[in-house]
Coordinates of C-alpha atoms (C1' of nucleotides) and ligand atoms in Angstrom, one line a residue:
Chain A
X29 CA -0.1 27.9 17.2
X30 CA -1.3 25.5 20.4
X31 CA 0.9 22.6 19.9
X32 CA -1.0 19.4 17.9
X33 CA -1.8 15.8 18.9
X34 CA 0.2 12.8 17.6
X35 CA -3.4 12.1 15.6
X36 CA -3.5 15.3 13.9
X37 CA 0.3 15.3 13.1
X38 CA -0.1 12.1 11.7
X39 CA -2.8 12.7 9.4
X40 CA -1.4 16.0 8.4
X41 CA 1.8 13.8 7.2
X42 CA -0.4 11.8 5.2
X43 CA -2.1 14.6 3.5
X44 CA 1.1 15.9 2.6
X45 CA 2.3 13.0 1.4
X46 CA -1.2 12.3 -0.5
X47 CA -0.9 16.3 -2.3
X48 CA 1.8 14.9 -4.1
X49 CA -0.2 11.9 -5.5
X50 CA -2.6 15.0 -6.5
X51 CA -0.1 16.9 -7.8
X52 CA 0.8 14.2 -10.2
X53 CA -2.5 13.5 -11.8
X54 CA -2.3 17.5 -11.5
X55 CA -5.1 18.0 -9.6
X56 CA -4.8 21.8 -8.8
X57 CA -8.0 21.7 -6.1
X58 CA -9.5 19.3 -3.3
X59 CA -12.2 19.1 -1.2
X60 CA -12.0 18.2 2.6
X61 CA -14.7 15.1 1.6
X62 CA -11.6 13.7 -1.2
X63 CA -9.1 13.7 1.0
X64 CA -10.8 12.2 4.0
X65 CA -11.5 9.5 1.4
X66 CA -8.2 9.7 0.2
X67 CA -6.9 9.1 4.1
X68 CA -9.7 6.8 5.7
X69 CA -11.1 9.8 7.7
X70 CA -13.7 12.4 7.7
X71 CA -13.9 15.7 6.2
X72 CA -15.1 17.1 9.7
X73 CA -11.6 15.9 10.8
X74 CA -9.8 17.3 8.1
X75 CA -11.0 20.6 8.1
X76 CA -10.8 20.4 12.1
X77 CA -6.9 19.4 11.5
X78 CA -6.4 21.9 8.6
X79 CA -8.1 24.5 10.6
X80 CA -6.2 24.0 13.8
X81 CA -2.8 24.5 11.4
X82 CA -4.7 27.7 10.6
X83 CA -4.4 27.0 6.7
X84 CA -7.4 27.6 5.0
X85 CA -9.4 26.9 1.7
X86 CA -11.5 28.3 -0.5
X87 CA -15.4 28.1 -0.5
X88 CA -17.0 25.9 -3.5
X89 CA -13.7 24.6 -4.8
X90 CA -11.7 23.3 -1.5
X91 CA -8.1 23.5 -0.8
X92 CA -5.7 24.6 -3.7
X93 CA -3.4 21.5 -3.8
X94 CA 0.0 23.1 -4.6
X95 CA -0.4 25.8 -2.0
X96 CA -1.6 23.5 0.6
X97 CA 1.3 21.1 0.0
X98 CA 3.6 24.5 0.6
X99 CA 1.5 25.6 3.6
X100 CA 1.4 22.1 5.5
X101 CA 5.2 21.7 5.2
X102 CA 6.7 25.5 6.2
X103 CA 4.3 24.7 9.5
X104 CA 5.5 21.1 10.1
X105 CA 9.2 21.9 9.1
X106 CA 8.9 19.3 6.4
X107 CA 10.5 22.1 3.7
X108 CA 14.0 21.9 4.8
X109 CA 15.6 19.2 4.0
X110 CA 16.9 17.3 7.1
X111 CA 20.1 14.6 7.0
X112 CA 19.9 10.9 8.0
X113 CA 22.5 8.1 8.9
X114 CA 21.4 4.5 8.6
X115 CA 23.1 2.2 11.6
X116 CA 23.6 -1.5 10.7
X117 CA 23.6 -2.0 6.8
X118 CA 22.3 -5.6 6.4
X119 CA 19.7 -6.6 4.8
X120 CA 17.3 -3.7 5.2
X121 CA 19.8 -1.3 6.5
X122 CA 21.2 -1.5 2.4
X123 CA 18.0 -1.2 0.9
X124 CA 17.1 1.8 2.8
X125 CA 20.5 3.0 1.7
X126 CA 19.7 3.1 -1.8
X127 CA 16.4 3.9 -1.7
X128 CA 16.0 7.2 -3.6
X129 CA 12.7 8.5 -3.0
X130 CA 14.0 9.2 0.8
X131 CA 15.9 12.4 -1.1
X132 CA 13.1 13.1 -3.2
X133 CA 10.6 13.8 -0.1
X134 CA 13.6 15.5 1.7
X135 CA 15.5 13.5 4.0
X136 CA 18.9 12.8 2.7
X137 CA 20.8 9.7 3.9
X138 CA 23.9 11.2 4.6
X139 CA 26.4 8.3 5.8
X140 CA 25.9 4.1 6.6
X141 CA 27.5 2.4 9.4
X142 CA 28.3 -1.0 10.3
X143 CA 30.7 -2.5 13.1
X144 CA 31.9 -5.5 10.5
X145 CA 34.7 -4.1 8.2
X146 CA 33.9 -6.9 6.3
X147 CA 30.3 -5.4 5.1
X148 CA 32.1 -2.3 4.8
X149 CA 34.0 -3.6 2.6
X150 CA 31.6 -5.5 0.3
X151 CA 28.8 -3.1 0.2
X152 CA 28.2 -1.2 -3.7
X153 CA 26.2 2.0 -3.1
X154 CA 26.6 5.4 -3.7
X155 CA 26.4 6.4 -0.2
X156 CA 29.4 7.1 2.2
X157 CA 29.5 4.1 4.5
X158 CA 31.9 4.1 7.7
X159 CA 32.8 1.9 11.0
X160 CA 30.8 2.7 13.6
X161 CA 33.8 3.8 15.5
X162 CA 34.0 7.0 13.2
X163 CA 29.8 7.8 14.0
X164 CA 30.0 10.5 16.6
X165 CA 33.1 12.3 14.0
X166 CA 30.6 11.9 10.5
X167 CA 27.2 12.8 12.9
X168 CA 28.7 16.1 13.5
X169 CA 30.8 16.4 10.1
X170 CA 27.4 16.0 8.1
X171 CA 24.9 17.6 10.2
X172 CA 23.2 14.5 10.7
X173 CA 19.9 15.2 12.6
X174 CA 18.2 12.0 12.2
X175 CA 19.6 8.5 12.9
X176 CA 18.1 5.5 11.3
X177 CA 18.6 2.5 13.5
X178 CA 19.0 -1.3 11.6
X179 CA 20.9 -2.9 13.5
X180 CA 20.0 -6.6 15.6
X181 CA 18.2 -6.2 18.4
X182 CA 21.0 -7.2 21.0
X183 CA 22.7 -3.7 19.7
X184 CA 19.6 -1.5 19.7
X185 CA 19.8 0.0 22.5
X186 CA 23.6 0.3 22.4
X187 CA 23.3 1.7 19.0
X188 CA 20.8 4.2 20.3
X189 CA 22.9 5.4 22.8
X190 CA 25.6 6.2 20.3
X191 CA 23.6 8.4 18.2
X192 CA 22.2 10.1 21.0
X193 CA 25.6 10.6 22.3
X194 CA 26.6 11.8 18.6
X195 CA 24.0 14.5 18.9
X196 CA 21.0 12.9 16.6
X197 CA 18.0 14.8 17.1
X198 CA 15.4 12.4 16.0
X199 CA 15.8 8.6 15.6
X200 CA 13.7 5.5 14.0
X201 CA 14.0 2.5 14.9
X202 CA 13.5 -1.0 13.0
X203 CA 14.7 -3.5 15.5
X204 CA 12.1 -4.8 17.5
X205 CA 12.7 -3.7 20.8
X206 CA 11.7 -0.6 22.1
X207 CA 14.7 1.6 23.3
X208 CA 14.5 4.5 25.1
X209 CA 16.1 7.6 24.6
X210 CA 17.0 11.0 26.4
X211 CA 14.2 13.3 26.7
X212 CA 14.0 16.0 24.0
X213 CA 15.1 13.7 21.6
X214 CA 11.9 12.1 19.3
X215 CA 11.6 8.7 18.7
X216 CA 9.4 6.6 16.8
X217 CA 9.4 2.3 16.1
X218 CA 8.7 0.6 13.2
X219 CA 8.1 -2.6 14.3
X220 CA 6.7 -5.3 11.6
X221 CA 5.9 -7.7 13.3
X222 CA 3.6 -5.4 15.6
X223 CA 1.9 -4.4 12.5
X224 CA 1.2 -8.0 11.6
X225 CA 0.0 -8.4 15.1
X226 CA -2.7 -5.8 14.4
X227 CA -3.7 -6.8 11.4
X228 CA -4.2 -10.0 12.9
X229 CA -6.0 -8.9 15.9
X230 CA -8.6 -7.3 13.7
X231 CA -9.1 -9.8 11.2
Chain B
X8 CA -16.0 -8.3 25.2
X9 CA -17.0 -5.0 23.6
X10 CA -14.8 -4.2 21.0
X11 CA -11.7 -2.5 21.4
X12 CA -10.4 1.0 20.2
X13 CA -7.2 0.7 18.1
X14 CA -5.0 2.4 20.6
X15 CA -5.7 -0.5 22.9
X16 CA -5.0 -3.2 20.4
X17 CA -1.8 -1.2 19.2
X18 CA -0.5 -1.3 22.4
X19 CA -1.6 -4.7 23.7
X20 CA 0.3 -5.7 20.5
X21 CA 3.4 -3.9 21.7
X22 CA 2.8 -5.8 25.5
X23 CA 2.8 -8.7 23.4
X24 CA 5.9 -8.4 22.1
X25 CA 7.5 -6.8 25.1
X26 CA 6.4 -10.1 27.1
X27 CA 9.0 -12.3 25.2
X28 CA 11.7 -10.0 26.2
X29 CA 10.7 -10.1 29.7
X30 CA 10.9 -14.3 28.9
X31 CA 13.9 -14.5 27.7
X32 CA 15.0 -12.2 30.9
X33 CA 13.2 -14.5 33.0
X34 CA 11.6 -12.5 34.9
X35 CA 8.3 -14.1 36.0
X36 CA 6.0 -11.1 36.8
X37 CA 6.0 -7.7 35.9
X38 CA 3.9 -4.5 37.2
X39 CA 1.5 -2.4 35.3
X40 CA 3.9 0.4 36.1
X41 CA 6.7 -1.6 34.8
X42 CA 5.3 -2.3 31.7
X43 CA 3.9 1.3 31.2
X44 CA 7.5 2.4 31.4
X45 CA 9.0 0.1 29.0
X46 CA 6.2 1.0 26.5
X47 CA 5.9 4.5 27.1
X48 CA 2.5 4.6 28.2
X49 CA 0.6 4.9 32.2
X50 CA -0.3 2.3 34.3
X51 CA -3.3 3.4 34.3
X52 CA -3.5 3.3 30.9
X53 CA -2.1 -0.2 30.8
X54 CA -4.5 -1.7 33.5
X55 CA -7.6 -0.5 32.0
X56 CA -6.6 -2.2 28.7
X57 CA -5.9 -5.4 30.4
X58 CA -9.0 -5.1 32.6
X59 CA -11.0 -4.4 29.2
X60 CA -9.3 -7.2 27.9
X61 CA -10.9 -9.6 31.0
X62 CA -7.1 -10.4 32.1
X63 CA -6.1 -10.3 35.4
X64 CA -2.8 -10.0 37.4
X65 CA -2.2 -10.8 41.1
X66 CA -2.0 -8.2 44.4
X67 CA 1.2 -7.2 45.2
X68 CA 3.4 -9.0 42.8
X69 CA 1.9 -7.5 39.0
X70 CA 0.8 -9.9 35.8
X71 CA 2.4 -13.6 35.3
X72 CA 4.4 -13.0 32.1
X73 CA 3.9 -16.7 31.0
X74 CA 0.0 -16.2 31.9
X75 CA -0.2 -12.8 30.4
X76 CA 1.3 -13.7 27.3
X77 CA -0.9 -16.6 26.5
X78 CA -4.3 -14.8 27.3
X79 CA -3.2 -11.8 25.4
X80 CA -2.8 -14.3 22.4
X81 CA -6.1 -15.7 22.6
X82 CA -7.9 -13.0 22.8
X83 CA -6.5 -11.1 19.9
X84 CA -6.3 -14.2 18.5
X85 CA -2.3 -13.8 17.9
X86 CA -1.8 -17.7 19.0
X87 CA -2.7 -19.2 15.7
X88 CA -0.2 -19.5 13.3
X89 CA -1.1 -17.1 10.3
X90 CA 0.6 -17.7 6.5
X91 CA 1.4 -14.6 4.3
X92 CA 2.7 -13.8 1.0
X93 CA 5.2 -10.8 -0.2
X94 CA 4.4 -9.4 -3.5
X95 CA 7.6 -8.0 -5.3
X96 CA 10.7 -9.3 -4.4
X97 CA 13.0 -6.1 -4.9
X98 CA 15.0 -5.1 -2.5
X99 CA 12.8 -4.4 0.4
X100 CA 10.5 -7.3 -0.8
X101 CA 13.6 -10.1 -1.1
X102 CA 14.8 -9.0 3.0
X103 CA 11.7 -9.4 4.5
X104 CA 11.3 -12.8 2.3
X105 CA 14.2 -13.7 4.5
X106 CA 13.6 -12.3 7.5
X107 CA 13.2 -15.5 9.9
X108 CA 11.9 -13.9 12.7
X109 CA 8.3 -13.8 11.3
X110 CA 8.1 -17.3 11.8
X111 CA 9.1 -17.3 15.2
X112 CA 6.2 -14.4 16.3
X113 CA 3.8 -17.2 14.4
X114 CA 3.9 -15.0 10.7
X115 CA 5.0 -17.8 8.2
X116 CA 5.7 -16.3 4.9
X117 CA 4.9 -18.8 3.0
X118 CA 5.4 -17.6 -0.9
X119 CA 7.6 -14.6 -3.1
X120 CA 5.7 -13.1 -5.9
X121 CA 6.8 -11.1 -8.5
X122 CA 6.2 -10.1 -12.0
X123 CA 9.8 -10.2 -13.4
X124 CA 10.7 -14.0 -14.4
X125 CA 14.2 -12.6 -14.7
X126 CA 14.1 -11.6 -11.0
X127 CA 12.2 -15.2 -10.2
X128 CA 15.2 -17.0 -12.0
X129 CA 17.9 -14.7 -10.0
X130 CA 16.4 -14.9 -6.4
X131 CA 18.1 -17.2 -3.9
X132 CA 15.8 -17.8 -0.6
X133 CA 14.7 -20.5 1.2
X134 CA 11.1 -19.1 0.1
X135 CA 8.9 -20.7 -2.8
X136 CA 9.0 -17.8 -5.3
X137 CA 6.1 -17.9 -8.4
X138 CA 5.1 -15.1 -10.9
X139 CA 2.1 -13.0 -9.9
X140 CA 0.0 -14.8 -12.5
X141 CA 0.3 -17.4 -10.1
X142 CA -0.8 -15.3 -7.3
X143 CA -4.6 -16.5 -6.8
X144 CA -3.8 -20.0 -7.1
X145 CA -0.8 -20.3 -5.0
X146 CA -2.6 -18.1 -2.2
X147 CA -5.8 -20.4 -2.3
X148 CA -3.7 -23.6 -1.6
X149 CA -1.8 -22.5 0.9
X150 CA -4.1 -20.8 2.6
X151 CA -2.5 -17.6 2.4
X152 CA -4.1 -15.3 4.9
X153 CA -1.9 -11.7 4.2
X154 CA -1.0 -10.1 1.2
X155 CA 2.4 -8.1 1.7
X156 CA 2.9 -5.4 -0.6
X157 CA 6.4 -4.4 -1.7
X158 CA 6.0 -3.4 -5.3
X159 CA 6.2 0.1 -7.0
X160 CA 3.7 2.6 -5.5
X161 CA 2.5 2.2 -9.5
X162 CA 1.9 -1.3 -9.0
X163 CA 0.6 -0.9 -5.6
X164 CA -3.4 -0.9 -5.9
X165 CA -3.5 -3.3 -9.1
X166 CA -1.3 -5.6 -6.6
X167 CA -4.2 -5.1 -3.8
X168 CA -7.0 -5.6 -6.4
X169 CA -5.2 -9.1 -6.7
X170 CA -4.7 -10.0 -3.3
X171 CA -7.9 -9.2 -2.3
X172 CA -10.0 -11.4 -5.4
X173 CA -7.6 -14.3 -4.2
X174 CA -8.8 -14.1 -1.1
X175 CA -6.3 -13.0 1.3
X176 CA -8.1 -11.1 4.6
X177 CA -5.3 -8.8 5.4
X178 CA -2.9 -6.9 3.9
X179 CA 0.5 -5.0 4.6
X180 CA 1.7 -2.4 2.3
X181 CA 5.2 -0.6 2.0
X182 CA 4.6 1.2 -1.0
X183 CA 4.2 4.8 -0.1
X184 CA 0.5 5.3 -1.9
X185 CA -2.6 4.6 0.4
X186 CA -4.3 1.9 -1.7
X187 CA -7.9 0.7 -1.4
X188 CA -9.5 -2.2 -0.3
X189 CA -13.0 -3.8 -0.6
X190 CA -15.0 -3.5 2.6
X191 CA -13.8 -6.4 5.2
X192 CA -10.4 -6.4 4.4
X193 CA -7.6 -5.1 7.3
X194 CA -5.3 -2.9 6.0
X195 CA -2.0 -1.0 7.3
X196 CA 0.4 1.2 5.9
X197 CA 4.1 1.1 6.9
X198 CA 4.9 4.2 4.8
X199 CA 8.6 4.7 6.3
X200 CA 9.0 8.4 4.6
X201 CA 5.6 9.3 6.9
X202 CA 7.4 7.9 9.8
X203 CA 10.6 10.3 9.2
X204 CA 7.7 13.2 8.7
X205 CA 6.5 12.9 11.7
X206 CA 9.6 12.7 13.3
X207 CA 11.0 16.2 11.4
X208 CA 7.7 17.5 12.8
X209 CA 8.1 16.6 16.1
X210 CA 11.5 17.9 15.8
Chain C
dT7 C1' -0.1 -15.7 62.8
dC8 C1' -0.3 -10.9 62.2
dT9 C1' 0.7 -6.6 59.9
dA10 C1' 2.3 -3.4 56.7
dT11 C1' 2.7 -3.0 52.0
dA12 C1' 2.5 -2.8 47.2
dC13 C1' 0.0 -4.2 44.0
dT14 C1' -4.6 -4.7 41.1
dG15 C1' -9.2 -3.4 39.5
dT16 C1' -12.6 -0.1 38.6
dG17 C1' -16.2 3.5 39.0
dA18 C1' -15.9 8.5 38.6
dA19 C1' -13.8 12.7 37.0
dA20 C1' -11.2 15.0 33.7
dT21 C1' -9.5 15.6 29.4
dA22 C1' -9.2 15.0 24.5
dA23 C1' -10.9 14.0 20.0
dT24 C1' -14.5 13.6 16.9
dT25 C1' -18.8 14.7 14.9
dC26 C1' -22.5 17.7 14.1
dA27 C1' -25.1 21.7 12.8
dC28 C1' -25.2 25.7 11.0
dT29 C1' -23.3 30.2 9.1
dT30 C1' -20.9 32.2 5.5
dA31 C1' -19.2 32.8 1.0
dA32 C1' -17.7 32.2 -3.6
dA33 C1' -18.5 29.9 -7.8
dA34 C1' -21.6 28.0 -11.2
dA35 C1' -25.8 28.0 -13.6
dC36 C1' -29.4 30.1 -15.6
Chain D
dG27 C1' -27.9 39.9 -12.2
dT28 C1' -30.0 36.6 -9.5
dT29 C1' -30.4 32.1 -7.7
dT30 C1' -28.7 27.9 -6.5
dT31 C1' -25.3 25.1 -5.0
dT32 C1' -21.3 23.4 -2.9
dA33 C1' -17.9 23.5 0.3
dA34 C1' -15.1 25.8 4.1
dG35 C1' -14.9 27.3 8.9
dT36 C1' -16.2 26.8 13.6
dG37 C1' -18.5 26.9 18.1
dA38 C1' -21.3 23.4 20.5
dA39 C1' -22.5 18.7 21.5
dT40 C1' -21.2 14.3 21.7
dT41 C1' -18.3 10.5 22.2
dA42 C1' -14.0 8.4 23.4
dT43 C1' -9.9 8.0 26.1
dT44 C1' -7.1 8.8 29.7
dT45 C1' -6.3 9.8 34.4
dC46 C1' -7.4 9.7 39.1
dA47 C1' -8.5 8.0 43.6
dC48 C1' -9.3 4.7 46.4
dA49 C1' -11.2 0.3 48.1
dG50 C1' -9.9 -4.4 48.2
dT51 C1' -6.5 -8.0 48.8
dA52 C1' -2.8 -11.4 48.4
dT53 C1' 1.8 -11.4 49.6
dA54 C1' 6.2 -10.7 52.0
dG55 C1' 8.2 -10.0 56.0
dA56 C1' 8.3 -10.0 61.0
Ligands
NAD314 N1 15.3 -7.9 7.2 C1 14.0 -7.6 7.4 O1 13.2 -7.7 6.6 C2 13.6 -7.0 8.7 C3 12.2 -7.0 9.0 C4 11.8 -6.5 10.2 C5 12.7 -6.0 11.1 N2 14.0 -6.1 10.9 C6 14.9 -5.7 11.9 O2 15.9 -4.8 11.4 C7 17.1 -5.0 11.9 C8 18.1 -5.3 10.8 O3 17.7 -6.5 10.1 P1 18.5 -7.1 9.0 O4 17.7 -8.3 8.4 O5 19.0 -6.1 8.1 O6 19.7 -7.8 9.8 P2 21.2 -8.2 9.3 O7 21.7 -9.2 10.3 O8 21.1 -8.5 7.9 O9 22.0 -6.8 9.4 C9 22.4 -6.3 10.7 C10 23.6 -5.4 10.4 O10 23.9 -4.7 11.6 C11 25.3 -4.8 11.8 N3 25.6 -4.6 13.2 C12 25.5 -5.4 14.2 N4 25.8 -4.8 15.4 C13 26.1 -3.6 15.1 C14 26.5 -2.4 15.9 N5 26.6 -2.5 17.2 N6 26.8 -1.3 15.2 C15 26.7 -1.2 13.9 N7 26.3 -2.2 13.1 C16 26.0 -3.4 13.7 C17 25.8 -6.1 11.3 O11 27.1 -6.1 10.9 C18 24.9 -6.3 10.1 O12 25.4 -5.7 8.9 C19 17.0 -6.1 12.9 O13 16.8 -5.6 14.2 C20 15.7 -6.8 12.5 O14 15.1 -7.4 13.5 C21 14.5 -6.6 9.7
NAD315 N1 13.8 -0.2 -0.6 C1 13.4 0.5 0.5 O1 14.2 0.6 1.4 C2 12.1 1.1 0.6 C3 11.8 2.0 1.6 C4 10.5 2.5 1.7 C5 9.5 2.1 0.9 N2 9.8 1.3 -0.1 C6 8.7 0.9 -1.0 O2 8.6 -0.5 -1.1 C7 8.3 -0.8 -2.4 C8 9.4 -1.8 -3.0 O3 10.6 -1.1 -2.9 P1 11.9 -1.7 -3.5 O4 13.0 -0.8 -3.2 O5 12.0 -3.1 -3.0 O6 11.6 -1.7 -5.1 P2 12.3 -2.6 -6.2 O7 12.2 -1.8 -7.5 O8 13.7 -3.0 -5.8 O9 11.4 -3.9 -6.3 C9 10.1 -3.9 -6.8 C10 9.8 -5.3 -7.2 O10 8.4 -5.3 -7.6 C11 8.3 -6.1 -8.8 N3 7.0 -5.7 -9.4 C12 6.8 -4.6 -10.1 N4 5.5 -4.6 -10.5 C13 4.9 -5.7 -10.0 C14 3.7 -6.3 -10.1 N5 2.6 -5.7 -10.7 N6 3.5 -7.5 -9.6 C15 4.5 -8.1 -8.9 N7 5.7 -7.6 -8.8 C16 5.9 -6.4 -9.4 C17 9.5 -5.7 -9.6 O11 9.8 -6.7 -10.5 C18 10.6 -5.6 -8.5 O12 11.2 -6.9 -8.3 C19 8.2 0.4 -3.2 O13 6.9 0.8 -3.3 C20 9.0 1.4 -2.4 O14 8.5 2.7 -2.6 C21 11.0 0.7 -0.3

DNA sequence: TCTATACTGTGAAATAATTCACTTAAAAAC
DNA sequence: GTTTTTAAGTGAATTATTTCACAGTATAGA
């Protein structure tokens, strides 16, 4: 399969997260047409994108929802299940920590950090939290592949490092400052305040 | 000026924000190369959008920082002040209600909603807080430009459908179902499970 | 003041992404 | 059983975006 753009990947996430919407009402087929509606796109894009991942419908009736959903994730790797540490348990470091719907869609938060013993102490969740002295040991205990990064900006980039250095394969990052990161290892920001920006810039 | 593509507005948002760093570095002028790199984009790339964009830097020393920063708020109009709302002060809903910097990069949240009067009573936040039935009233006078959404993906759309008749011209949603909006409107999704997705499949 | 340099700015070329137009085929309707 | 309809699949055309190449120039340094 020729590798895919960063648009079609990112569409193709969207449509796998929008089967399961379908799969609730239990909607058992869709057409290219619903769910370029469905995604703000066009069907000639979907089929293109669907196409491309060589999974394929069926004429008069569209795509068979369950299958699709089954397809789209064995050639994205989205069916294993893949373990994440969350850096920096603050405010939204804890909420990601107990949000459970991470599990449900197959990442696993595996382990919290924090550098203040203090937090440590005082946090209530379920999950294993640790110093972030002990990251590189629980990273490679747990099989942690993803590293989730909430810490102040100021420790970012140091935090980045660390996970790197711990062996993280993929990492996402809520601080606002763009950190960079060995090659071969992916990356993405989720910067708020950016997304404000656009939505200002197009208002 | 002819209208830009989203790619250029995403990243002149990013430039944006990568321009206060650079302030609070001091450094007083800054390359297109320079800022390619600490966006991961060309120079190329990053001079055509600031040559689309009418802005210009000087020969042989890059873009004024200061300079760049204001002319890159005007014209994506990022200078005035915008007001915004969070609907659904749970966990995610209640950090962002405190998170300051918003205010600083010229977002002011200006009210909490939520449907629980239990939760309303419990909150503590700096934040005006009022019950959704509130929501239209509160939004008209104090000019509350964008709706934040930070309910249940159940609640999500009904939310939207209530932002929207109140008046608000943007909104933000965290809930992970794509909701839709009347014609006009600016909408984004920060779906944070997508985000790990396309990570795993990059992977 | 002069010169070499390191930048920008921008048309042109190359590449990528999207849209279109049309073929094919299975299901539904009659 | 035949016809009609609806939607996939896909090369070709179009459109958009990125990259390139280089002319022009203000600055730093001599
Ligand atoms: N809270 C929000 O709603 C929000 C919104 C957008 C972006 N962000 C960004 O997310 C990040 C976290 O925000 P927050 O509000 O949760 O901050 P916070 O101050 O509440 O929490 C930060 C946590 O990180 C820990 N920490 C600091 N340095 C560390 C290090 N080197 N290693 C490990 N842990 C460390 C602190 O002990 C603290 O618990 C920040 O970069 C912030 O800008 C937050
Ligand atoms: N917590 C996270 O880290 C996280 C991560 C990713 C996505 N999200 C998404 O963000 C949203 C909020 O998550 P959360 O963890 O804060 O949930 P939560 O359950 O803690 O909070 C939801 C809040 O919304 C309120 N609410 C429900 N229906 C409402 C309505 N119709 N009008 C106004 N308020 C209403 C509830 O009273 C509650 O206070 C969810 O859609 C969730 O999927 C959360």
């Amino acid at each position: 399969m020729k590798d895919l753009s960063n648009n079609t990947i990112e569409r193709i996430c969207k449509i796998f997260g929008y089967l399961d919407a379908l799969q609730k009402k239990e909607i058992g087929f869709i057409s290219s047409r619903e769910l370029a509606q469905g995604l703000g796109t066009t069907e000639y894009t979907v089929r293109k994108d669907l196409s491309t991942l060589g999974v394929t419908g069926h004429t008069r009736r569209g795509y068979d929802v369950k299958l699709l959903k089954t397809q789209l994730g064995e050639k994205l790797h989205l069916t294993q299940k893949r373990k994440a540490g969350i850096v920096g348990l603050g405010r939204l470091g804890t909420a990601l920590l107990d949000y459970e719907k991470f599990k449900v869609d197959g990442f696993e938060i595996v382990a919290g950090f924090d550098c203040s013993i203090n937090k440590l102490e005082r946090i209530r969740t379920q999950i294993d939290v640790f110093s972030v002295n002990d990251l590189k040991r629980v990273v490679a205990e747990r099989h942690i592949e993803l590293g989730i990064i909430a810490v102040p900006e100021a420790a970012a980039q140091n935090v980045a490092d660390t996970l790197c250095a711990a062996g993280v394969k993929g990492i996402l990052n809520f601080s606002p400052v763009k950190v960079t990161v060995p090659e071969g290892i992916v990356y993405l920001d989720m910067d708020f305040t950016n997304a404000l920006r656009f939505i200002a810039a197009r208002l």
